[in-house]
PDB file of C-alpha atoms in Angstrom:
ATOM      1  CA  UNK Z   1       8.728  -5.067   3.953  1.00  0.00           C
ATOM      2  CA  UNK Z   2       7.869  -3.988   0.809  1.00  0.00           C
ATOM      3  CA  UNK Z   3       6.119  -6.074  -1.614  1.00  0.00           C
ATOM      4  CA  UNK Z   4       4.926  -4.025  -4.693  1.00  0.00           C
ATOM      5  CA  UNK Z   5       4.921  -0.701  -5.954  1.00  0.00           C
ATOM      6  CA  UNK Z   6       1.964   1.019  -7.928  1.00  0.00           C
ATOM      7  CA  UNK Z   7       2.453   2.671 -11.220  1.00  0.00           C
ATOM      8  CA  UNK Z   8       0.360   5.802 -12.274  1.00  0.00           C
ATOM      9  CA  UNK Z   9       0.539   9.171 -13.796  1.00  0.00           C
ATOM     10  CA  UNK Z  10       0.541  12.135 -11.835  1.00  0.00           C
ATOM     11  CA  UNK Z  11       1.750  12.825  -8.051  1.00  0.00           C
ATOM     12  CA  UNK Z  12       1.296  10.084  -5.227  1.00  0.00           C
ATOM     13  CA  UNK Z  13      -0.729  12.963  -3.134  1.00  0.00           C
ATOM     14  CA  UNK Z  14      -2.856  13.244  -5.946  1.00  0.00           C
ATOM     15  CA  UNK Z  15      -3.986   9.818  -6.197  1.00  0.00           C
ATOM     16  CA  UNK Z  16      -4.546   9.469  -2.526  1.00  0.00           C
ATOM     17  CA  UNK Z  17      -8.481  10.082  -2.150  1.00  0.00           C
ATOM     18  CA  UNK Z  18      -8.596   7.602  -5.403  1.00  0.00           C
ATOM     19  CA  UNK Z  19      -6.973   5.139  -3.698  1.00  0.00           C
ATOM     20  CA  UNK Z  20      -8.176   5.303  -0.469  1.00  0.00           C
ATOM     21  CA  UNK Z  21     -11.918   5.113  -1.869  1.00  0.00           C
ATOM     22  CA  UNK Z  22     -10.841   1.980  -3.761  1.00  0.00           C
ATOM     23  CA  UNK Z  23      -9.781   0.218  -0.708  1.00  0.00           C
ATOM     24  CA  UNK Z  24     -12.458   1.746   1.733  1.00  0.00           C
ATOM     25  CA  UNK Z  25     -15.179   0.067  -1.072  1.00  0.00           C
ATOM     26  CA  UNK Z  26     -13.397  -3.188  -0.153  1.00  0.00           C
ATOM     27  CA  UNK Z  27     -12.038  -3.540   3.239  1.00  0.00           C
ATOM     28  CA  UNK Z  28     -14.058  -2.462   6.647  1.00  0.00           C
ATOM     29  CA  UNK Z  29     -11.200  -1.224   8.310  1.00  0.00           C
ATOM     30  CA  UNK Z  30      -8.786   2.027   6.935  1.00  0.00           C
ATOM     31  CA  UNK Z  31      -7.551   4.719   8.205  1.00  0.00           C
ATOM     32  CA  UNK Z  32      -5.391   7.221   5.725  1.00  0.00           C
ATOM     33  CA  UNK Z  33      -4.626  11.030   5.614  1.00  0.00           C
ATOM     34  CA  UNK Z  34      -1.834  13.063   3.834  1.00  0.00           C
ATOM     35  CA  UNK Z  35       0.683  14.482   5.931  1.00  0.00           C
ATOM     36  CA  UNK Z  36       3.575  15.543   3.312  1.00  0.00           C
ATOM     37  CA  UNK Z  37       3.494  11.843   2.144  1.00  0.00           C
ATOM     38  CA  UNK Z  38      -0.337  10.054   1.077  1.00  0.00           C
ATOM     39  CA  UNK Z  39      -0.327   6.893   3.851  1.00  0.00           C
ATOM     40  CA  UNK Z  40      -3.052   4.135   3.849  1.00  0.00           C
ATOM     41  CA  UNK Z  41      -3.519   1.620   6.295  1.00  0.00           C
ATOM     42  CA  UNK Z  42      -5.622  -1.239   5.756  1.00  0.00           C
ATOM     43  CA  UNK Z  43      -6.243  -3.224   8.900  1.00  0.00           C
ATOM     44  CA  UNK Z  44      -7.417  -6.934   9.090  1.00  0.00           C
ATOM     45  CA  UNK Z  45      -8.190  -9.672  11.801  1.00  0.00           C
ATOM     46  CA  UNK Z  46      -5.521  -9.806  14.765  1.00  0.00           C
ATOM     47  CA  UNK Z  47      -2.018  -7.670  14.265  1.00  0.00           C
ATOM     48  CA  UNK Z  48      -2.583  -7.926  10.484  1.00  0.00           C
ATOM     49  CA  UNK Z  49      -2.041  -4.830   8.584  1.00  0.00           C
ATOM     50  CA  UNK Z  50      -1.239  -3.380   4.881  1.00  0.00           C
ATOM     51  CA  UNK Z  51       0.264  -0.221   4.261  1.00  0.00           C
ATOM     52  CA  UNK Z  52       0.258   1.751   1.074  1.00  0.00           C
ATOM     53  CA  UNK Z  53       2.490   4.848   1.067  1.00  0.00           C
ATOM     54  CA  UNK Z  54       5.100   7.007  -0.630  1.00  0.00           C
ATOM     55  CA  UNK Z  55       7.195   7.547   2.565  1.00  0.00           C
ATOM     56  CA  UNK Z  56       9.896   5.627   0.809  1.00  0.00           C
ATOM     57  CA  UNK Z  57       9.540   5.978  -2.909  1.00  0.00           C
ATOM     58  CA  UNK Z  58       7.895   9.679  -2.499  1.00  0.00           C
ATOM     59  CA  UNK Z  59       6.249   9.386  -5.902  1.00  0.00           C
ATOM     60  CA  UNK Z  60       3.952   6.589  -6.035  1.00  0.00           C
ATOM     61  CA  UNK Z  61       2.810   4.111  -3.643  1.00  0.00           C
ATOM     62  CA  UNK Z  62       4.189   1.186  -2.402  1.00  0.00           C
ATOM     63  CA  UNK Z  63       2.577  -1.789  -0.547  1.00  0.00           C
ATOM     64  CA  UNK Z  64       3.871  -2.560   2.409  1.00  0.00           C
ATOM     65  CA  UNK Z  65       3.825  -4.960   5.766  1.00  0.00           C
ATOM     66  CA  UNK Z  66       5.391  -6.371   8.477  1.00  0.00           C
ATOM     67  CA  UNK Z  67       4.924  -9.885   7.034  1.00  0.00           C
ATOM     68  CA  UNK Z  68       4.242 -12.248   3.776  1.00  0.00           C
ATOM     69  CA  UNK Z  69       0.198 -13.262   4.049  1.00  0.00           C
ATOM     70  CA  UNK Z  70      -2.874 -13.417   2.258  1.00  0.00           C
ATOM     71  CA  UNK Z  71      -3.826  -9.906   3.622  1.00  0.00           C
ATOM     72  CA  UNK Z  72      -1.117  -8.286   1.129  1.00  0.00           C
ATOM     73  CA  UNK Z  73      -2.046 -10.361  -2.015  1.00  0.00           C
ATOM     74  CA  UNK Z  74      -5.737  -9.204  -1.042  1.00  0.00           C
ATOM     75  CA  UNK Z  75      -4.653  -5.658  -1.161  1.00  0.00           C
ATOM     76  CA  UNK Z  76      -2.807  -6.428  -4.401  1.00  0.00           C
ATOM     77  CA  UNK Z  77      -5.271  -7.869  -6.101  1.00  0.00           C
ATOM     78  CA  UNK Z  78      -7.982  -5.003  -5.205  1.00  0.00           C
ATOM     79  CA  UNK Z  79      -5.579  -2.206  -6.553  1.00  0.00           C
ATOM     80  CA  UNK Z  80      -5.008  -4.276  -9.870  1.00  0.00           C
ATOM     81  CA  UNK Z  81      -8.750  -3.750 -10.718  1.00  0.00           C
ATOM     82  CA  UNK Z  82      -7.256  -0.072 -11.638  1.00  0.00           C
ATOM     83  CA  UNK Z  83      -3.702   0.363 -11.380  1.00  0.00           C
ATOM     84  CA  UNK Z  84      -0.589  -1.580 -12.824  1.00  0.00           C
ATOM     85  CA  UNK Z  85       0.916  -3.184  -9.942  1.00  0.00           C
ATOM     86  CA  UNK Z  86       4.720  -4.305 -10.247  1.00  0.00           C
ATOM     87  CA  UNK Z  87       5.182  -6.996  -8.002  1.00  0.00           C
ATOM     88  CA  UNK Z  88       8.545  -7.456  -6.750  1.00  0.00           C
ATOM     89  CA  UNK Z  89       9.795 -11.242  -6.718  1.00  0.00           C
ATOM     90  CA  UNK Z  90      11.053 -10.905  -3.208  1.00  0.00           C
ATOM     91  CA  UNK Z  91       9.994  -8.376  -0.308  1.00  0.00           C
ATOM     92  CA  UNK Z  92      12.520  -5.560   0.214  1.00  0.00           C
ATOM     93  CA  UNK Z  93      13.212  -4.642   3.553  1.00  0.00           C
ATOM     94  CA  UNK Z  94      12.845  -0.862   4.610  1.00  0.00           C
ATOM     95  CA  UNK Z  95      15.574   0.837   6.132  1.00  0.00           C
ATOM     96  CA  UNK Z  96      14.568   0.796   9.799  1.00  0.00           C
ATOM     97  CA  UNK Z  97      13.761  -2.969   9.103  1.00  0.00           C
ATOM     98  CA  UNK Z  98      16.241  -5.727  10.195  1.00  0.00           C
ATOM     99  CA  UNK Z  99      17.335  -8.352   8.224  1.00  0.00           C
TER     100      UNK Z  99
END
């Protein structure tokens, strides 16, 4: 599910090492890389985990994850210290996500 989208100047690719150091600084747990697309994965306590990407939007991240929690307003709130952050009022499903 999606639940936000970032909003920045320049290329999502770009911004990757910024954002990844953001999130490394505050989480104990990431793995990221750029493959084509910039993914971030921010891993928490049991099958918890956050996802910040552009496979879907392809220029700028979104936040994603399998389920509504704390872990994803945590996320949030540590990438509003720098970016604008559009919320959306409901998660959007992905495409290979059912309903």
């Amino acid at each position: 599910m999606i639940f936000a989208q970032l909003q920045y100047k320049g290329s999502a690719v770009d911004r990757h090492d910024e954002i990844a150091g953001l999130l490394r600084d505050r989480f104990p747990t990431i793995r990221d890389g750029v493959q084509g697309e910039s993914w971030i994965w921010v891993f928490f306590g049991g099958d918890d985990k956050v996802q910040i990407d552009n496979f879907t939007s392809i220029t700028t991240h979104e936040v994603k994850s399998s389920r509504p929690g704390a872990h994803v307003q945590a996320v949030i709130d540590v990438l509003r210290e720098k970016y604008r952050v559009d919320v959306r009022e409901a998660p959007e499903l992905e495409a290979h996500e059912d309903e």
